[in-house]
Amino acid sequence: MARTVTWEELRDLAGVQAEQGLAISLYLDLDPSAAPTAGDAQTRLNSLLDQGAKANGAGKDDLTHDQRVGLREDFERIRRYFEVEFRRDGAQGVAVFCAGLDGVWRSLPLTETVPDGIRLGHELYLAPLVPLVGRGEGALVVVPGREQGRIYRLRAGRLEELADLSERQPRRHDQGGWSQANQQRHIDELAQEHLRRVAEELDRRVRLAGAQVVVVASDDTWSEFEGLLAQETRAAVAGVAHAEAHAQPAELLAAAEPVLERRRAEREAELVERWREEAGREARASSGWAATLEAASDGRVELLLYQDGASRPVRRCPACGRLATEGEICPLDGAAFEDVDDGLNLAVQRTLAHGGKVWALSDRRDLDPVEGIGALLRF
């Protein structure tokens, strides 16, 4: 089933090192506009595999015979996976990581598109996954009302139901000989108690998962429901959406997604502003490639920030993995630096391996003056 990628999973992938051979990282875009039929996707897949096979050991004269054979077997394994095992089933993209000699095999059908690409190296090529992390995954969507009380969780691009506390409330004609004022007061008290139960269940879910929340309700219902929520839950609310009274999960998701995207944009603006302040004070921030690579190598990066197109060749120590923009010898162990083309992927990999996070700026160009890259630092 198609899904998104979590930080924990990305960090796990960042820890993979192909020591016996080389790892293959393959990305295939399955957006219907790019691959409307299975044949179209297969044609592009074959092209990627051919491209990777031609690069098998190119410029890597130190590969042994067994390593070259292992790579050929890995390409064949990927081909068989798409022919026999893979099911598109709504996937908008797919990533495959394979290093047979090191026992590495991971396939990730994705809910969002990724650009076609294939890389060979000792580290996995993870940069294309960074913009997909989170994207609302795990968010809670709650539908409160005088009778409704549904709670969903966003998983793999779909809403899965966690709880349904909906219950029929009495109407005026159900109340026998009560006076109109008494029966209306009674009905309101029952509705309030129902909303309170829904709020308590949502509070419990937020405490367990720490997820952001989208409330799907009318303005009047939200005004009443908000006051029943714990402070922690109110702080987790990304926004309020509107939908028909008996909207189904697909319709609720369509209403919730713009709210989550707006919250993501707001979060991005907050992070950039925080970076500006720290960089302006020459405090816990780095600007540009040299300072950011040094911080990533030292495990000081809390959050790596980069914008589209930010990449450059860098120098890497083959012994300890330290990264730099210049120099001939690693200052830590004296080993000779080697040249690597894709510095961004290495910066991402080092940041994740040391427990940091990465944020790919969507449309902002705030990092243009600092070579498109910077970071918020732990120390």
mmCIF file of C-alpha atoms in Angstrom:
data_model
loop_
_atom_site.group_PDB
_atom_site.id
_atom_site.type_symbol
_atom_site.label_atom_id
_atom_site.label_comp_id
_atom_site.label_asym_id
_atom_site.label_seq_id
_atom_site.Cartn_x
_atom_site.Cartn_y
_atom_site.Cartn_z
ATOM 1 C CA MET A 1 0.000 0.000 0.000
ATOM 2 C CA ALA A 2 1.239 3.484 -0.847
ATOM 3 C CA ARG A 3 2.283 5.592 2.124
ATOM 4 C CA THR A 4 4.365 8.505 3.266
ATOM 5 C CA VAL A 5 7.740 8.369 4.986
ATOM 6 C CA THR A 6 8.402 9.096 8.665
ATOM 7 C CA TRP A 7 11.458 10.732 10.226
ATOM 8 C CA GLU A 8 12.234 7.491 12.036
ATOM 9 C CA GLU A 9 12.236 5.569 8.771
ATOM 10 C CA LEU A 10 14.355 8.167 7.024
ATOM 11 C CA ARG A 11 16.901 8.102 9.854
ATOM 12 C CA ASP A 12 16.997 4.326 9.618
ATOM 13 C CA LEU A 13 17.737 4.577 5.894
ATOM 14 C CA ALA A 14 20.401 7.213 6.571
ATOM 15 C CA GLY A 15 22.183 4.690 8.761
ATOM 16 C CA VAL A 16 22.591 2.221 5.888
ATOM 17 C CA GLN A 17 26.140 1.904 4.579
ATOM 18 C CA ALA A 18 26.961 -0.482 1.745
ATOM 19 C CA GLU A 19 30.318 -1.854 2.871
ATOM 20 C CA GLN A 20 30.540 -5.054 0.840
ATOM 21 C CA GLY A 21 29.469 -3.436 -2.426
ATOM 22 C CA LEU A 22 27.429 -0.491 -3.713
ATOM 23 C CA ALA A 23 23.812 0.402 -3.007
ATOM 24 C CA ILE A 24 21.284 1.196 -5.738
ATOM 25 C CA SER A 25 18.732 3.941 -5.025
ATOM 26 C CA LEU A 26 15.952 4.102 -7.619
ATOM 27 C CA TYR A 27 13.001 6.498 -7.838
ATOM 28 C CA LEU A 28 10.123 6.154 -10.292
ATOM 29 C CA ASP A 29 7.436 8.802 -10.831
ATOM 30 C CA LEU A 30 3.989 7.185 -11.147
ATOM 31 C CA ASP A 31 1.909 10.353 -11.465
ATOM 32 C CA PRO A 32 -0.856 9.501 -13.988
ATOM 33 C CA SER A 33 0.134 12.521 -16.062
ATOM 34 C CA ALA A 34 3.661 11.097 -16.384
ATOM 35 C CA ALA A 35 2.785 7.409 -16.450
ATOM 36 C CA PRO A 36 -0.876 6.954 -17.469
ATOM 37 C CA THR A 37 -0.464 3.238 -18.206
ATOM 38 C CA ALA A 38 1.581 0.369 -16.821
ATOM 39 C CA GLY A 39 3.429 0.249 -20.128
ATOM 40 C CA ASP A 40 4.509 3.883 -19.819
ATOM 41 C CA ALA A 41 5.872 3.257 -16.326
ATOM 42 C CA GLN A 42 7.636 0.094 -17.467
ATOM 43 C CA THR A 43 9.336 1.928 -20.339
ATOM 44 C CA ARG A 44 10.709 4.585 -17.991
ATOM 45 C CA LEU A 45 11.742 1.953 -15.457
ATOM 46 C CA ASN A 46 13.690 0.051 -18.124
ATOM 47 C CA SER A 47 15.415 3.266 -19.142
ATOM 48 C CA LEU A 48 16.457 3.938 -15.531
ATOM 49 C CA LEU A 49 17.746 0.406 -15.029
ATOM 50 C CA ASP A 50 19.689 0.542 -18.298
ATOM 51 C CA GLN A 51 21.171 3.863 -17.236
ATOM 52 C CA GLY A 52 22.193 2.417 -13.893
ATOM 53 C CA ALA A 53 23.585 -0.767 -15.422
ATOM 54 C CA LYS A 54 25.782 1.245 -17.807
ATOM 55 C CA ALA A 55 27.162 3.077 -14.789
ATOM 56 C CA ASN A 56 27.898 -0.258 -13.082
ATOM 57 C CA GLY A 57 31.363 0.402 -11.773
ATOM 58 C CA ALA A 58 31.981 3.346 -14.112
ATOM 59 C CA GLY A 59 34.762 5.407 -12.593
ATOM 60 C CA LYS A 60 35.032 2.874 -9.763
ATOM 61 C CA ASP A 61 38.043 0.820 -10.771
ATOM 62 C CA ASP A 62 38.436 -0.490 -7.241
ATOM 63 C CA LEU A 63 35.307 -2.650 -7.500
ATOM 64 C CA THR A 64 36.036 -6.350 -7.328
ATOM 65 C CA HIS A 65 34.612 -8.945 -9.683
ATOM 66 C CA ASP A 66 32.203 -10.107 -6.969
ATOM 67 C CA GLN A 67 30.976 -6.545 -6.413
ATOM 68 C CA ARG A 68 30.281 -6.045 -10.112
ATOM 69 C CA VAL A 69 28.404 -9.344 -10.238
ATOM 70 C CA GLY A 70 26.465 -8.317 -7.130
ATOM 71 C CA LEU A 71 25.389 -5.096 -8.802
ATOM 72 C CA ARG A 72 24.158 -6.951 -11.884
ATOM 73 C CA GLU A 73 22.139 -9.269 -9.640
ATOM 74 C CA ASP A 74 20.688 -6.264 -7.807
ATOM 75 C CA PHE A 75 19.524 -4.687 -11.063
ATOM 76 C CA GLU A 76 17.854 -7.953 -11.990
ATOM 77 C CA ARG A 77 16.204 -8.196 -8.586
ATOM 78 C CA ILE A 78 14.729 -4.701 -8.983
ATOM 79 C CA ARG A 79 13.456 -5.623 -12.445
ATOM 80 C CA ARG A 80 11.783 -8.772 -11.100
ATOM 81 C CA TYR A 81 10.213 -6.819 -8.236
ATOM 82 C CA PHE A 82 8.390 -4.513 -10.656
ATOM 83 C CA GLU A 83 7.406 -7.390 -12.928
ATOM 84 C CA VAL A 84 6.120 -9.771 -10.247
ATOM 85 C CA GLU A 85 5.577 -8.128 -6.857
ATOM 86 C CA PHE A 86 4.836 -4.434 -7.233
ATOM 87 C CA ARG A 87 1.196 -3.312 -7.215
ATOM 88 C CA ARG A 88 0.493 0.281 -8.166
ATOM 89 C CA ASP A 89 -2.677 0.483 -6.019
ATOM 90 C CA GLY A 90 -2.841 4.262 -5.915
ATOM 91 C CA ALA A 91 0.906 4.850 -5.555
ATOM 92 C CA GLN A 92 2.061 8.171 -7.030
ATOM 93 C CA GLY A 93 5.720 7.200 -6.856
ATOM 94 C CA VAL A 94 8.029 4.465 -5.628
ATOM 95 C CA ALA A 95 11.516 4.280 -4.150
ATOM 96 C CA VAL A 96 13.621 1.109 -4.112
ATOM 97 C CA PHE A 97 16.908 0.623 -2.261
ATOM 98 C CA CYS A 98 18.984 -2.470 -2.915
ATOM 99 C CA ALA A 99 22.460 -3.635 -1.890
ATOM 100 C CA GLY A 100 22.383 -7.417 -2.059
ATOM 101 C CA LEU A 101 25.920 -8.008 -0.807
ATOM 102 C CA ASP A 102 25.024 -6.044 2.349
ATOM 103 C CA GLY A 103 21.568 -7.585 2.774
ATOM 104 C CA VAL A 104 19.747 -4.324 2.003
ATOM 105 C CA TRP A 105 16.326 -4.323 0.328
ATOM 106 C CA ARG A 106 13.637 -1.698 0.865
ATOM 107 C CA SER A 107 10.712 -0.819 -1.385
ATOM 108 C CA LEU A 108 8.548 2.217 -0.622
ATOM 109 C CA PRO A 109 5.374 2.801 -2.667
ATOM 110 C CA LEU A 110 4.617 6.475 -2.023
ATOM 111 C CA THR A 111 1.472 8.587 -1.834
ATOM 112 C CA GLU A 112 3.230 11.486 -3.598
ATOM 113 C CA THR A 113 5.274 11.855 -6.742
ATOM 114 C CA VAL A 114 9.066 11.717 -6.912
ATOM 115 C CA PRO A 115 11.320 12.594 -9.854
ATOM 116 C CA ASP A 116 12.747 9.675 -11.825
ATOM 117 C CA GLY A 117 16.308 8.933 -10.820
ATOM 118 C CA ILE A 118 18.888 6.265 -10.059
ATOM 119 C CA ARG A 119 22.112 6.507 -8.050
ATOM 120 C CA LEU A 120 24.868 4.119 -7.050
ATOM 121 C CA GLY A 121 26.932 4.717 -3.927
ATOM 122 C CA HIS A 122 27.852 3.531 -0.480
ATOM 123 C CA GLU A 123 25.114 5.721 1.054
ATOM 124 C CA LEU A 124 21.486 5.683 -0.012
ATOM 125 C CA TYR A 125 20.200 8.596 -2.086
ATOM 126 C CA LEU A 126 17.597 10.088 0.269
ATOM 127 C CA ALA A 127 17.204 13.743 -0.746
ATOM 128 C CA PRO A 128 14.081 13.086 -2.917
ATOM 129 C CA LEU A 129 12.259 11.717 0.137
ATOM 130 C CA VAL A 130 12.814 14.764 2.334
ATOM 131 C CA PRO A 131 9.936 16.869 0.900
ATOM 132 C CA LEU A 132 7.571 13.938 1.489
ATOM 133 C CA VAL A 133 8.239 13.421 5.193
ATOM 134 C CA GLY A 134 5.249 14.308 7.314
ATOM 135 C CA ARG A 135 2.909 16.001 4.835
ATOM 136 C CA GLY A 136 0.148 15.490 7.380
ATOM 137 C CA GLU A 137 0.888 11.823 7.973
ATOM 138 C CA GLY A 138 -0.586 10.761 11.304
ATOM 139 C CA ALA A 139 -2.773 13.856 11.587
ATOM 140 C CA LEU A 140 -6.079 13.417 13.380
ATOM 141 C CA VAL A 141 -9.301 14.531 11.706
ATOM 142 C CA VAL A 142 -12.264 14.923 14.071
ATOM 143 C CA VAL A 143 -15.896 15.475 13.129
ATOM 144 C CA PRO A 144 -17.736 16.717 16.232
ATOM 145 C CA GLY A 145 -21.392 17.640 16.414
ATOM 146 C CA ARG A 146 -24.508 17.393 18.535
ATOM 147 C CA GLU A 147 -24.803 13.790 17.363
ATOM 148 C CA GLN A 148 -21.592 13.105 15.440
ATOM 149 C CA GLY A 149 -18.295 12.121 16.993
ATOM 150 C CA ARG A 150 -15.942 10.559 14.472
ATOM 151 C CA ILE A 151 -12.139 10.579 14.769
ATOM 152 C CA TYR A 152 -9.841 9.545 11.923
ATOM 153 C CA ARG A 153 -6.091 9.286 11.427
ATOM 154 C CA LEU A 154 -4.344 10.112 8.149
ATOM 155 C CA ARG A 155 -2.368 7.081 7.035
ATOM 156 C CA ALA A 156 -0.894 6.431 3.592
ATOM 157 C CA GLY A 157 -3.002 9.113 1.963
ATOM 158 C CA ARG A 158 -6.255 7.775 3.425
ATOM 159 C CA LEU A 159 -8.329 8.409 6.538
ATOM 160 C CA GLU A 160 -8.663 5.381 8.804
ATOM 161 C CA GLU A 161 -11.351 5.472 11.480
ATOM 162 C CA LEU A 162 -10.107 5.392 15.060
ATOM 163 C CA ALA A 163 -13.345 5.994 16.945
ATOM 164 C CA ASP A 164 -17.013 6.636 16.255
ATOM 165 C CA LEU A 165 -18.785 8.120 19.264
ATOM 166 C CA SER A 166 -21.799 9.251 17.258
ATOM 167 C CA GLU A 167 -25.121 8.793 19.045
ATOM 168 C CA ARG A 168 -28.699 9.744 18.382
ATOM 169 C CA GLN A 169 -29.900 12.607 20.532
ATOM 170 C CA PRO A 170 -33.564 12.979 21.558
ATOM 171 C CA ARG A 171 -35.834 15.299 19.599
ATOM 172 C CA ARG A 172 -38.596 17.436 20.996
ATOM 173 C CA HIS A 173 -41.270 14.896 20.191
ATOM 174 C CA ASP A 174 -39.351 12.289 22.262
ATOM 175 C CA GLN A 175 -39.857 14.119 25.519
ATOM 176 C CA GLY A 176 -43.479 13.373 26.418
ATOM 177 C CA GLY A 177 -45.134 16.027 28.565
ATOM 178 C CA TRP A 178 -42.126 18.155 29.309
ATOM 179 C CA SER A 179 -42.464 21.887 28.886
ATOM 180 C CA GLN A 180 -40.732 23.267 25.824
ATOM 181 C CA ALA A 181 -38.137 25.118 27.913
ATOM 182 C CA ASN A 182 -37.314 22.068 30.020
ATOM 183 C CA GLN A 183 -37.051 19.699 27.096
ATOM 184 C CA GLN A 184 -34.838 22.123 25.134
ATOM 185 C CA ARG A 185 -32.574 22.536 28.155
ATOM 186 C CA HIS A 186 -32.388 18.759 28.529
ATOM 187 C CA ILE A 187 -31.550 18.307 24.844
ATOM 188 C CA ASP A 188 -28.819 20.939 25.068
ATOM 189 C CA GLU A 189 -27.335 19.285 28.161
ATOM 190 C CA LEU A 190 -27.238 15.900 26.400
ATOM 191 C CA ALA A 191 -25.582 17.449 23.338
ATOM 192 C CA GLN A 192 -23.020 19.184 25.564
ATOM 193 C CA GLU A 193 -22.240 15.944 27.352
ATOM 194 C CA HIS A 194 -21.831 14.198 23.991
ATOM 195 C CA LEU A 195 -19.393 16.859 22.772
ATOM 196 C CA ARG A 196 -17.488 16.541 26.038
ATOM 197 C CA ARG A 197 -17.020 12.793 25.468
ATOM 198 C CA VAL A 198 -15.747 13.426 21.950
ATOM 199 C CA ALA A 199 -13.359 16.092 23.278
ATOM 200 C CA GLU A 200 -12.041 13.753 25.968
ATOM 201 C CA GLU A 201 -11.391 11.016 23.418
ATOM 202 C CA LEU A 202 -9.599 13.479 21.140
ATOM 203 C CA ASP A 203 -7.531 14.715 24.106
ATOM 204 C CA ARG A 204 -6.517 11.124 24.802
ATOM 205 C CA ARG A 205 -5.520 10.518 21.185
ATOM 206 C CA VAL A 206 -3.428 13.689 21.060
ATOM 207 C CA ARG A 207 -1.636 12.758 24.289
ATOM 208 C CA LEU A 208 -0.798 9.345 22.829
ATOM 209 C CA ALA A 209 0.269 10.432 19.353
ATOM 210 C CA GLY A 210 1.190 14.103 19.673
ATOM 211 C CA ALA A 211 -0.344 14.651 16.235
ATOM 212 C CA GLN A 212 -1.735 17.786 14.676
ATOM 213 C CA VAL A 213 -5.525 17.991 14.419
ATOM 214 C CA VAL A 214 -8.006 19.168 11.798
ATOM 215 C CA VAL A 215 -11.539 19.828 13.054
ATOM 216 C CA VAL A 216 -14.319 19.437 10.496
ATOM 217 C CA ALA A 217 -17.294 21.352 11.880
ATOM 218 C CA SER A 218 -19.484 24.403 11.502
ATOM 219 C CA ASP A 219 -18.269 27.625 13.085
ATOM 220 C CA ASP A 220 -20.911 27.358 15.827
ATOM 221 C CA THR A 221 -19.950 23.770 16.678
ATOM 222 C CA TRP A 222 -16.247 24.625 16.718
ATOM 223 C CA SER A 223 -16.888 27.556 19.044
ATOM 224 C CA GLU A 224 -18.600 25.214 21.480
ATOM 225 C CA PHE A 225 -16.193 22.293 21.002
ATOM 226 C CA GLU A 226 -12.988 24.339 21.389
ATOM 227 C CA GLY A 227 -13.796 25.253 24.970
ATOM 228 C CA LEU A 228 -14.057 21.576 25.913
ATOM 229 C CA LEU A 229 -10.568 20.652 24.671
ATOM 230 C CA ALA A 230 -7.451 20.401 26.791
ATOM 231 C CA GLN A 231 -4.843 23.086 26.228
ATOM 232 C CA GLU A 232 -2.481 20.584 24.598
ATOM 233 C CA THR A 233 -5.161 19.613 22.090
ATOM 234 C CA ARG A 234 -6.087 23.204 21.271
ATOM 235 C CA ALA A 235 -2.416 23.890 20.559
ATOM 236 C CA ALA A 236 -2.342 20.899 18.184
ATOM 237 C CA VAL A 237 -5.292 22.132 16.084
ATOM 238 C CA ALA A 238 -3.982 23.075 12.626
ATOM 239 C CA GLY A 239 -7.300 24.590 11.613
ATOM 240 C CA VAL A 240 -10.988 24.102 10.992
ATOM 241 C CA ALA A 241 -12.515 22.785 7.754
ATOM 242 C CA HIS A 242 -16.093 22.522 6.575
ATOM 243 C CA ALA A 243 -17.859 19.593 4.918
ATOM 244 C CA GLU A 244 -21.331 18.193 4.449
ATOM 245 C CA ALA A 245 -22.960 16.751 7.559
ATOM 246 C CA HIS A 246 -22.460 13.120 6.551
ATOM 247 C CA ALA A 247 -19.308 13.458 4.452
ATOM 248 C CA GLN A 248 -17.396 10.252 3.832
ATOM 249 C CA PRO A 249 -13.657 9.822 4.574
ATOM 250 C CA ALA A 250 -12.559 10.794 1.061
ATOM 251 C CA GLU A 251 -14.577 14.019 1.270
ATOM 252 C CA LEU A 252 -13.288 14.755 4.760
ATOM 253 C CA LEU A 253 -9.713 14.280 3.566
ATOM 254 C CA ALA A 254 -10.299 16.665 0.668
ATOM 255 C CA ALA A 255 -11.499 19.256 3.184
ATOM 256 C CA ALA A 256 -8.635 18.652 5.614
ATOM 257 C CA GLU A 257 -5.700 18.678 3.165
ATOM 258 C CA PRO A 258 -5.734 22.451 2.450
ATOM 259 C CA VAL A 259 -5.709 23.088 6.201
ATOM 260 C CA LEU A 260 -2.648 20.876 6.640
ATOM 261 C CA GLU A 261 -0.879 22.547 3.712
ATOM 262 C CA ARG A 262 -1.549 25.997 5.157
ATOM 263 C CA ARG A 263 -0.176 24.886 8.496
ATOM 264 C CA ARG A 264 2.917 23.482 6.783
ATOM 265 C CA ALA A 265 3.487 26.828 5.035
ATOM 266 C CA GLU A 266 3.092 28.655 8.344
ATOM 267 C CA ARG A 267 5.561 26.285 9.990
ATOM 268 C CA GLU A 268 8.038 26.837 7.169
ATOM 269 C CA ALA A 269 7.792 30.615 7.596
ATOM 270 C CA GLU A 270 8.380 30.223 11.350
ATOM 271 C CA LEU A 271 11.487 28.092 10.781
ATOM 272 C CA VAL A 272 12.957 30.496 8.233
ATOM 273 C CA GLU A 273 12.370 33.432 10.555
ATOM 274 C CA ARG A 274 14.021 31.573 13.411
ATOM 275 C CA TRP A 275 17.020 30.830 11.159
ATOM 276 C CA ARG A 276 17.216 34.516 10.154
ATOM 277 C CA GLU A 277 17.288 35.614 13.785
ATOM 278 C CA GLU A 278 19.913 33.080 14.827
ATOM 279 C CA ALA A 279 22.095 33.758 11.783
ATOM 280 C CA GLY A 280 21.786 37.513 12.299
ATOM 281 C CA ARG A 281 23.052 37.140 15.847
ATOM 282 C CA GLU A 282 25.762 34.699 14.713
ATOM 283 C CA ALA A 283 24.300 32.268 17.220
ATOM 284 C CA ARG A 284 22.907 28.772 16.664
ATOM 285 C CA ALA A 285 22.727 28.845 12.886
ATOM 286 C CA SER A 286 24.975 28.146 9.925
ATOM 287 C CA SER A 287 24.863 29.804 6.501
ATOM 288 C CA GLY A 288 26.304 28.464 3.258
ATOM 289 C CA TRP A 289 27.975 25.201 2.348
ATOM 290 C CA ALA A 290 31.240 25.353 4.259
ATOM 291 C CA ALA A 291 29.746 26.112 7.684
ATOM 292 C CA THR A 292 26.753 23.798 7.195
ATOM 293 C CA LEU A 293 28.845 20.811 6.096
ATOM 294 C CA GLU A 294 31.120 21.309 9.090
ATOM 295 C CA ALA A 295 28.131 21.406 11.448
ATOM 296 C CA ALA A 296 26.558 18.335 9.818
ATOM 297 C CA SER A 297 29.835 16.423 10.138
ATOM 298 C CA ASP A 298 30.057 17.332 13.824
ATOM 299 C CA GLY A 299 26.455 16.255 14.539
ATOM 300 C CA ARG A 300 25.448 19.798 15.505
ATOM 301 C CA VAL A 301 22.576 20.250 13.033
ATOM 302 C CA GLU A 302 19.128 20.331 14.576
ATOM 303 C CA LEU A 303 17.380 21.231 11.311
ATOM 304 C CA LEU A 304 18.955 21.385 7.864
ATOM 305 C CA LEU A 305 17.278 23.918 5.541
ATOM 306 C CA TYR A 306 17.747 23.928 1.791
ATOM 307 C CA GLN A 307 15.919 25.121 -1.281
ATOM 308 C CA ASP A 308 15.391 23.622 -4.701
ATOM 309 C CA GLY A 309 18.556 23.383 -6.755
ATOM 310 C CA ALA A 310 20.897 23.626 -3.776
ATOM 311 C CA SER A 311 23.677 21.158 -4.492
ATOM 312 C CA ARG A 312 27.366 21.207 -5.301
ATOM 313 C CA PRO A 313 30.383 18.891 -5.387
ATOM 314 C CA VAL A 314 31.982 18.438 -1.989
ATOM 315 C CA ARG A 315 34.950 16.677 -0.432
ATOM 316 C CA ARG A 316 34.516 13.659 1.836
ATOM 317 C CA CYS A 317 36.890 11.780 4.060
ATOM 318 C CA PRO A 318 36.655 8.053 3.163
ATOM 319 C CA ALA A 319 37.762 7.105 6.686
ATOM 320 C CA CYS A 320 35.462 9.118 8.980
ATOM 321 C CA GLY A 321 32.939 10.570 6.493
ATOM 322 C CA ARG A 322 33.703 14.211 7.320
ATOM 323 C CA LEU A 323 32.497 16.688 4.669
ATOM 324 C CA ALA A 324 34.120 19.901 3.469
ATOM 325 C CA THR A 325 34.075 22.278 0.521
ATOM 326 C CA GLU A 326 37.836 22.444 0.134
ATOM 327 C CA GLY A 327 41.115 21.020 1.408
ATOM 328 C CA GLU A 328 43.189 17.968 0.601
ATOM 329 C CA ILE A 329 43.521 16.220 3.956
ATOM 330 C CA CYS A 330 40.899 15.460 6.626
ATOM 331 C CA PRO A 331 41.797 17.467 9.748
ATOM 332 C CA LEU A 332 40.610 14.672 12.026
ATOM 333 C CA ASP A 333 42.479 11.614 10.777
ATOM 334 C CA GLY A 334 44.803 12.817 8.037
ATOM 335 C CA ALA A 335 43.142 10.779 5.283
ATOM 336 C CA ALA A 336 43.052 12.254 1.787
ATOM 337 C CA PHE A 337 39.666 13.761 0.858
ATOM 338 C CA GLU A 338 37.779 12.322 -2.126
ATOM 339 C CA ASP A 339 35.483 14.258 -4.454
ATOM 340 C CA VAL A 340 31.731 13.550 -4.404
ATOM 341 C CA ASP A 341 29.295 15.150 -6.864
ATOM 342 C CA ASP A 342 26.100 15.421 -4.796
ATOM 343 C CA GLY A 343 26.865 17.360 -1.639
ATOM 344 C CA LEU A 344 23.204 17.861 -0.753
ATOM 345 C CA ASN A 345 22.506 14.169 -0.362
ATOM 346 C CA LEU A 346 25.545 13.778 1.878
ATOM 347 C CA ALA A 347 24.483 16.770 4.009
ATOM 348 C CA VAL A 348 21.017 15.216 4.333
ATOM 349 C CA GLN A 349 22.468 11.809 5.181
ATOM 350 C CA ARG A 350 24.831 13.174 7.835
ATOM 351 C CA THR A 351 22.106 15.299 9.422
ATOM 352 C CA LEU A 352 19.668 12.397 9.654
ATOM 353 C CA ALA A 353 22.305 9.948 10.877
ATOM 354 C CA HIS A 354 23.020 12.275 13.812
ATOM 355 C CA GLY A 355 19.324 12.565 14.740
ATOM 356 C CA GLY A 356 18.556 15.891 13.046
ATOM 357 C CA LYS A 357 15.730 16.790 10.710
ATOM 358 C CA VAL A 358 15.675 18.276 7.227
ATOM 359 C CA TRP A 359 13.309 20.795 5.654
ATOM 360 C CA ALA A 360 13.125 21.414 1.913
ATOM 361 C CA LEU A 361 11.771 24.919 1.314
ATOM 362 C CA SER A 362 8.879 24.743 -1.119
ATOM 363 C CA ASP A 363 8.652 28.106 -2.893
ATOM 364 C CA ARG A 364 10.701 30.420 -0.702
ATOM 365 C CA ARG A 365 14.053 31.810 -1.862
ATOM 366 C CA ASP A 366 15.256 33.094 1.516
ATOM 367 C CA LEU A 367 18.470 31.072 1.279
ATOM 368 C CA ASP A 368 19.575 32.466 -2.094
ATOM 369 C CA PRO A 369 22.133 34.817 -0.458
ATOM 370 C CA VAL A 370 23.792 31.869 1.356
ATOM 371 C CA GLU A 371 24.139 29.378 -1.526
ATOM 372 C CA GLY A 372 20.702 27.868 -0.914
ATOM 373 C CA ILE A 373 21.584 26.050 2.290
ATOM 374 C CA GLY A 374 21.751 26.700 6.028
ATOM 375 C CA ALA A 375 20.891 25.075 9.325
ATOM 376 C CA LEU A 376 19.598 25.623 12.826
ATOM 377 C CA LEU A 377 22.141 24.183 15.255
ATOM 378 C CA ARG A 378 21.962 22.376 18.572
ATOM 379 C CA PHE A 379 25.091 24.144 19.809
#
